[in-house]
Coordinates of C-alpha atoms in Angstrom, one line a residue:
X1 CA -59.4 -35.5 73.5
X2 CA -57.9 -34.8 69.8
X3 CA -59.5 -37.1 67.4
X4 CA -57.5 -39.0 64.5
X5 CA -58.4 -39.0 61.1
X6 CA -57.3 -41.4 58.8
X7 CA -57.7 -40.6 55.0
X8 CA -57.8 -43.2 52.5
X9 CA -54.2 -43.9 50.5
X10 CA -54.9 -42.4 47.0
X11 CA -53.3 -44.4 44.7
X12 CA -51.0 -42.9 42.2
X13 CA -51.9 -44.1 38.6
X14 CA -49.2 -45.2 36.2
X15 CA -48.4 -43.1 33.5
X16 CA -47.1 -45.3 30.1
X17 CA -43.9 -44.4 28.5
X18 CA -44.1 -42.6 25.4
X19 CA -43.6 -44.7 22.4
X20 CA -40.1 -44.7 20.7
X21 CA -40.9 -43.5 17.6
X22 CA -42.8 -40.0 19.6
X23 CA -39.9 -40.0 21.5
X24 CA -37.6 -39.6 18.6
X25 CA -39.9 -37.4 16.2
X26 CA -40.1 -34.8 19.6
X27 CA -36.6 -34.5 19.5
X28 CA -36.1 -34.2 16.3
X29 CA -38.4 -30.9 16.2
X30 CA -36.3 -29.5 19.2
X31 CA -32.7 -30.0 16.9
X32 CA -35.1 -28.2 14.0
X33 CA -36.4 -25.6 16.9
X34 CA -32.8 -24.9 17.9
X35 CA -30.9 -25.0 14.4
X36 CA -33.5 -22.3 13.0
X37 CA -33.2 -20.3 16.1
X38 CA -29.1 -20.6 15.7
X39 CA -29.4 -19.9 11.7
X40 CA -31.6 -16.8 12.2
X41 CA -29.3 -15.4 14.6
X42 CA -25.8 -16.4 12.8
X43 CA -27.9 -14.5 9.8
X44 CA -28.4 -11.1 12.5
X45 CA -24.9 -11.3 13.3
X46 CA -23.6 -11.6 9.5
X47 CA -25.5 -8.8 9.0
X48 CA -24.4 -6.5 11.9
X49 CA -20.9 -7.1 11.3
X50 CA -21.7 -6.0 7.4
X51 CA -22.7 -3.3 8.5
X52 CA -20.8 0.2 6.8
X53 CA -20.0 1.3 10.2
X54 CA -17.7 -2.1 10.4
X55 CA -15.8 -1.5 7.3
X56 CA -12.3 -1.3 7.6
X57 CA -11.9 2.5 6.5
X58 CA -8.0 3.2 8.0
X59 CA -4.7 1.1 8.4
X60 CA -2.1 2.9 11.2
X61 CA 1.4 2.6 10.4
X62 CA 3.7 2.7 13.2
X63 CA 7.2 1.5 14.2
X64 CA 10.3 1.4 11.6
X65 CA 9.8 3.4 8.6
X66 CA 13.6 4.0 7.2
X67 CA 12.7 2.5 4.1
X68 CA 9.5 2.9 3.3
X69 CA 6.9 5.7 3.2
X70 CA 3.3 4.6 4.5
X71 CA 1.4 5.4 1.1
X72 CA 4.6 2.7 0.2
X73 CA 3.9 0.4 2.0
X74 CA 0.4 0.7 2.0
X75 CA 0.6 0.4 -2.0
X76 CA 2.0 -3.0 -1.7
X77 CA -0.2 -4.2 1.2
X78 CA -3.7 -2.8 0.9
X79 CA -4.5 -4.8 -2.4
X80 CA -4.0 -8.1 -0.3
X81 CA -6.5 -7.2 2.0
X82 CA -10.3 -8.4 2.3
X83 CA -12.7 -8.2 4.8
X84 CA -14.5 -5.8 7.6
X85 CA -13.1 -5.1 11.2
X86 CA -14.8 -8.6 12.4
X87 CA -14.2 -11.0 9.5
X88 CA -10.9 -9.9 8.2
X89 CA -7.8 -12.4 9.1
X90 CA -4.9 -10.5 11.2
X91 CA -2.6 -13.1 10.3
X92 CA -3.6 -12.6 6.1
X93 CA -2.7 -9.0 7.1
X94 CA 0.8 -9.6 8.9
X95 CA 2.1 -12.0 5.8
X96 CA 0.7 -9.1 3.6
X97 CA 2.8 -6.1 5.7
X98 CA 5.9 -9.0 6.0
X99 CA 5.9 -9.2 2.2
X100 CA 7.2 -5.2 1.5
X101 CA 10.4 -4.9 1.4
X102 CA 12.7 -4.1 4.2
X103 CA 9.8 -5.3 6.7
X104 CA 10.8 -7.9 9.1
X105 CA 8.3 -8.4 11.5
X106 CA 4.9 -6.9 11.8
X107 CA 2.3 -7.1 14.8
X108 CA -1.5 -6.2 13.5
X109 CA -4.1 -5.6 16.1
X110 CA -7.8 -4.3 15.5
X111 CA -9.0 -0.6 16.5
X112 CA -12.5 -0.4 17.1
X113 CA -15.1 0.0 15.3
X114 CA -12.9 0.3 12.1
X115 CA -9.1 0.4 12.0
X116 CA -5.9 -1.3 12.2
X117 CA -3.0 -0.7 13.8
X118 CA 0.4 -2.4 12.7
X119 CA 3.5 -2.2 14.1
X120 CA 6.5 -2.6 11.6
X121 CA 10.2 -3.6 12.3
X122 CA 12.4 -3.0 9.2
X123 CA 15.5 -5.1 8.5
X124 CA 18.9 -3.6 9.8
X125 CA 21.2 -4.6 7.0
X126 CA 24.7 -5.4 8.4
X127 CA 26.3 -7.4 5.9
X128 CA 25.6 -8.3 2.1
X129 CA 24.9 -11.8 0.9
X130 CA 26.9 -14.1 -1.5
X131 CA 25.6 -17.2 -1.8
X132 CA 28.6 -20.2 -2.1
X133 CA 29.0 -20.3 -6.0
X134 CA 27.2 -16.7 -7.0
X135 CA 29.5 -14.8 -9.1
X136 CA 31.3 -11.8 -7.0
X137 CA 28.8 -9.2 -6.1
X138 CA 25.8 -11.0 -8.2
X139 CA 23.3 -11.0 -5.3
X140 CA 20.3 -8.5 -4.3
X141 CA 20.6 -9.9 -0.7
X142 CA 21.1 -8.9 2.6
X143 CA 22.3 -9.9 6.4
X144 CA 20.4 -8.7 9.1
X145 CA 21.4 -8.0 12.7
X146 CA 19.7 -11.6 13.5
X147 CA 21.6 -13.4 10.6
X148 CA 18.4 -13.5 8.4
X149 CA 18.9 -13.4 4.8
X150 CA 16.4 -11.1 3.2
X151 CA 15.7 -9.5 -0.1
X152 CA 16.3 -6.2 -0.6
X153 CA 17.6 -3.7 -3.1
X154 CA 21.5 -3.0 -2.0
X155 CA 21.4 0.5 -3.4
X156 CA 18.8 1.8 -0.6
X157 CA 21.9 0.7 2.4
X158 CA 23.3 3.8 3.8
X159 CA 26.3 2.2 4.8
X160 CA 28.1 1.8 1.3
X161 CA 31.0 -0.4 3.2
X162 CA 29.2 -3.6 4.7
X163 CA 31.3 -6.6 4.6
X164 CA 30.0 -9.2 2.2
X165 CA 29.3 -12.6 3.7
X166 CA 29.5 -15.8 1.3
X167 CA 28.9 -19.1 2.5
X168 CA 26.7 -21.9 1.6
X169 CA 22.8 -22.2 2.2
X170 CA 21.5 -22.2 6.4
X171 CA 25.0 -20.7 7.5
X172 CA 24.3 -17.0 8.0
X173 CA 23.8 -16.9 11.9
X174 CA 27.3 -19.0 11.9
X175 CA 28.7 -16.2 9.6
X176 CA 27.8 -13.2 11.0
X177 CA 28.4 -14.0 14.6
X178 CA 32.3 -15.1 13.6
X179 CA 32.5 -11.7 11.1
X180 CA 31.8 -10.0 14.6
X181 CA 34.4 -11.9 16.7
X182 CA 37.1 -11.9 14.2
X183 CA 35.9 -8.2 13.6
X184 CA 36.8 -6.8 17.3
X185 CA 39.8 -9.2 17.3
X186 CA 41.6 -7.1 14.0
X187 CA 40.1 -3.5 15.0
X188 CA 43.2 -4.4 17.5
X189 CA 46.0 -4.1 14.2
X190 CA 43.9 -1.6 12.6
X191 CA 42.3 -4.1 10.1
X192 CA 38.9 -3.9 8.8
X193 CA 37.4 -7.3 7.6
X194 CA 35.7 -6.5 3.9
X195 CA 34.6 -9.9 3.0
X196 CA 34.2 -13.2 4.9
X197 CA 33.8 -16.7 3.5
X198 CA 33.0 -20.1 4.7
X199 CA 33.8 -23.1 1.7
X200 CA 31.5 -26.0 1.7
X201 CA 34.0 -28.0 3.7
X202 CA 34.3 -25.7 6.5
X203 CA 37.7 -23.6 6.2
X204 CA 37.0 -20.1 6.4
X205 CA 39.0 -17.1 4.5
X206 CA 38.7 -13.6 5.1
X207 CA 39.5 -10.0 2.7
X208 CA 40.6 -7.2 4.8
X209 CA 40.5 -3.5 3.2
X210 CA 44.0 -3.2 3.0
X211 CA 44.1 -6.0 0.2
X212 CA 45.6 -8.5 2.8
X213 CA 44.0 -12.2 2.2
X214 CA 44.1 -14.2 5.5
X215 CA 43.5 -17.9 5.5
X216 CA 42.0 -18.9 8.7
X217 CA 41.6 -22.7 8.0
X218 CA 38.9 -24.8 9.5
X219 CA 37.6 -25.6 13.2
X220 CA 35.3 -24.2 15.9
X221 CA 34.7 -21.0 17.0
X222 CA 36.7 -20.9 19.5
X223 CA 39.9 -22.3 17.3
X224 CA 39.1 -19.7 14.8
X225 CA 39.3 -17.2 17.9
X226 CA 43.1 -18.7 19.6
X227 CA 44.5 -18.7 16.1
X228 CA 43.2 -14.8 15.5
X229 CA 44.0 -14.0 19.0
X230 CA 47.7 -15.8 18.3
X231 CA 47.9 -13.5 15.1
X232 CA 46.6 -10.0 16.5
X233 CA 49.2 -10.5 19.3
X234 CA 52.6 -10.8 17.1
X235 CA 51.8 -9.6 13.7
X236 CA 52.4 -6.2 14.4
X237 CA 56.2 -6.3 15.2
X238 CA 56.7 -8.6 12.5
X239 CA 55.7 -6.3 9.9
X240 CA 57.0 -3.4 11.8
X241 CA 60.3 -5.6 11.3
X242 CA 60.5 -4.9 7.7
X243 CA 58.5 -1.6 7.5
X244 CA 56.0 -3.3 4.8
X245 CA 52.2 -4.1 5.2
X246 CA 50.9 -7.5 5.4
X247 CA 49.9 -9.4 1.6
X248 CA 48.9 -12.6 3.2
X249 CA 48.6 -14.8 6.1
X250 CA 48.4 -18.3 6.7
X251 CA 46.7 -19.5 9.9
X252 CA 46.5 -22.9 9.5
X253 CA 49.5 -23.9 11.1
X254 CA 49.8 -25.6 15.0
X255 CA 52.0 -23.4 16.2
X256 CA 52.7 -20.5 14.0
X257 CA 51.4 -19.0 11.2
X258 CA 53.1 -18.2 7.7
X259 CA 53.3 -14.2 6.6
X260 CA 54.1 -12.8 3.4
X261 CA 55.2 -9.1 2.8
X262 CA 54.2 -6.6 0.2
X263 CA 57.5 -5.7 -1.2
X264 CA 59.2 -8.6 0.2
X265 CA 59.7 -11.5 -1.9
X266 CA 60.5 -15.1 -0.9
X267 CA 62.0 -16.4 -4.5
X268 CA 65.5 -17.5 -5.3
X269 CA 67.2 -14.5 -7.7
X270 CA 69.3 -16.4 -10.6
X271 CA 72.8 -15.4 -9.2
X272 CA 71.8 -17.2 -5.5
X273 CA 70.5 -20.3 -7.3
X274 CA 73.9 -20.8 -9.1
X275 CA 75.5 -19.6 -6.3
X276 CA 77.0 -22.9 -4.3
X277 CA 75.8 -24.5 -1.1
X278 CA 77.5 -24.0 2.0

């Protein structure tokens, strides 16, 4: 027969809580404990990435370089640059590259343990830049194939025939996008559009190579592209008519559009103004 033994209950004794004051001074040591610890190892790590192995000792060059050499455009950048493979700022380094001219965009990425790489896209000038009110042919800038306005010197353009744009401030995009429309429109006649502007209340007038002025009045887009179309369809047999070029053209009209002839002239000689009315 098992026998059952019963031990006495132990009573568990009741420990006192700690006084506030220990509670906060124990604390307070761990934040110390932990902030040292933190401050000696933010010092390791300042001191690794000093390291000369870390210094930045070569900058690739990739991407568009029609403009610029890399010593160029390191020339211009390089001096704007501070800082080792770990502390330098890639965005610092992309204004930097975005400030040599021709440069549109650049895209910086780190090489370990020491390098950059940046890839550069250059402007492609398509179009010069005459601000409303800037004398004829008194601005150093250019129109991109985005409609950006950007600084350059005009002299390093291949193309020594780009259409000048002048319009007022913000309309670029507007400017160049219309140049293009209005551009396939009149490659239809032959005619090559050598300057297009845009006054500050809207009407647009464009210079064609041949010396022909074209007044294209105001409106949308797509006005501007039914007058044209309008124009390109019937102006051709009209000056075919007379065997002489086109001087001028007036688009502005509902449902026509006013011509005048080189050679032809529209006056009253002084026998047909005495002559009598019929």
């Amino acid at each position: 027969m098992a026998t059952i033994i019963r031990t006495p209950r132990i009573r568990q004794r009741e420990i006192a809580p700690l006084p506030t004051d220990i509670v906060l001074m124990n604390a307070t040591a761990n934040l110390l404990f932990l902030l040292a610890g933190l401050s000696v190892m933010a010092g390791v790590v300042w001191l690794l990435v000093q390291l000369p192995v870390f210094r930045l000792t070569a900058i690739q060059v990739e991407g568009d370089l029609g403009h610029n050499s890399e010593a160029t455009i390191r020339a211009n950048a390089m001096p704007k640059l501070a800082g080792s493979f770990f502390t330098i700022d890639l965005q610092s380094v992309q204004r930097a590259f975005e400030t040599v001219p021709w440069v549109r965009h650049a895209i910086v990425r780190r090489v370990w343990p020491n390098r950059l790489a940046v890839q550069l896209e250059e402007h492609r000038a398509v179009a010069m830049w005459l601000p409303l009110g800037a004398p004829e042919r008194a601005s150093d800038k250019l129109v991109n194939d985005h409609g950006e306005v950007f600084e350059a010197n005009p002299g390093d353009v291949e193309d020594d025939k780009l259409p000048t744009l002048s319009g007022p401030e913000g309309t670029s995009t507007l400017m160049l996008a219309t140049l293009q429309d209005l551009e396939a429109l009149f490659a239809q006649i032959d005619w090559q559009i050598e300057s297009l502007a845009l006054s500050g209340r809207g009407s647009w007038r464009a210079e064609i190579d041949s010396g022909a002025r074209v007044e294209l009045g105001r409106g949308t887009p797509e006005e501007l592209r039914q007058r044209s179309e309008r124009f390109v369809a019937t102006v051709a047999s009209v000056a075919n008519q007379y065997q002489r070029p086109v001087r001028y053209a007036d688009l502005r009209h509902h449902d026509g559009y006013a011509l005048r002839l080189r050679g032809v002239s529209t006056t009253l000689t002084a026998a047909e103004k005495k002559a009598p009315r019929k």
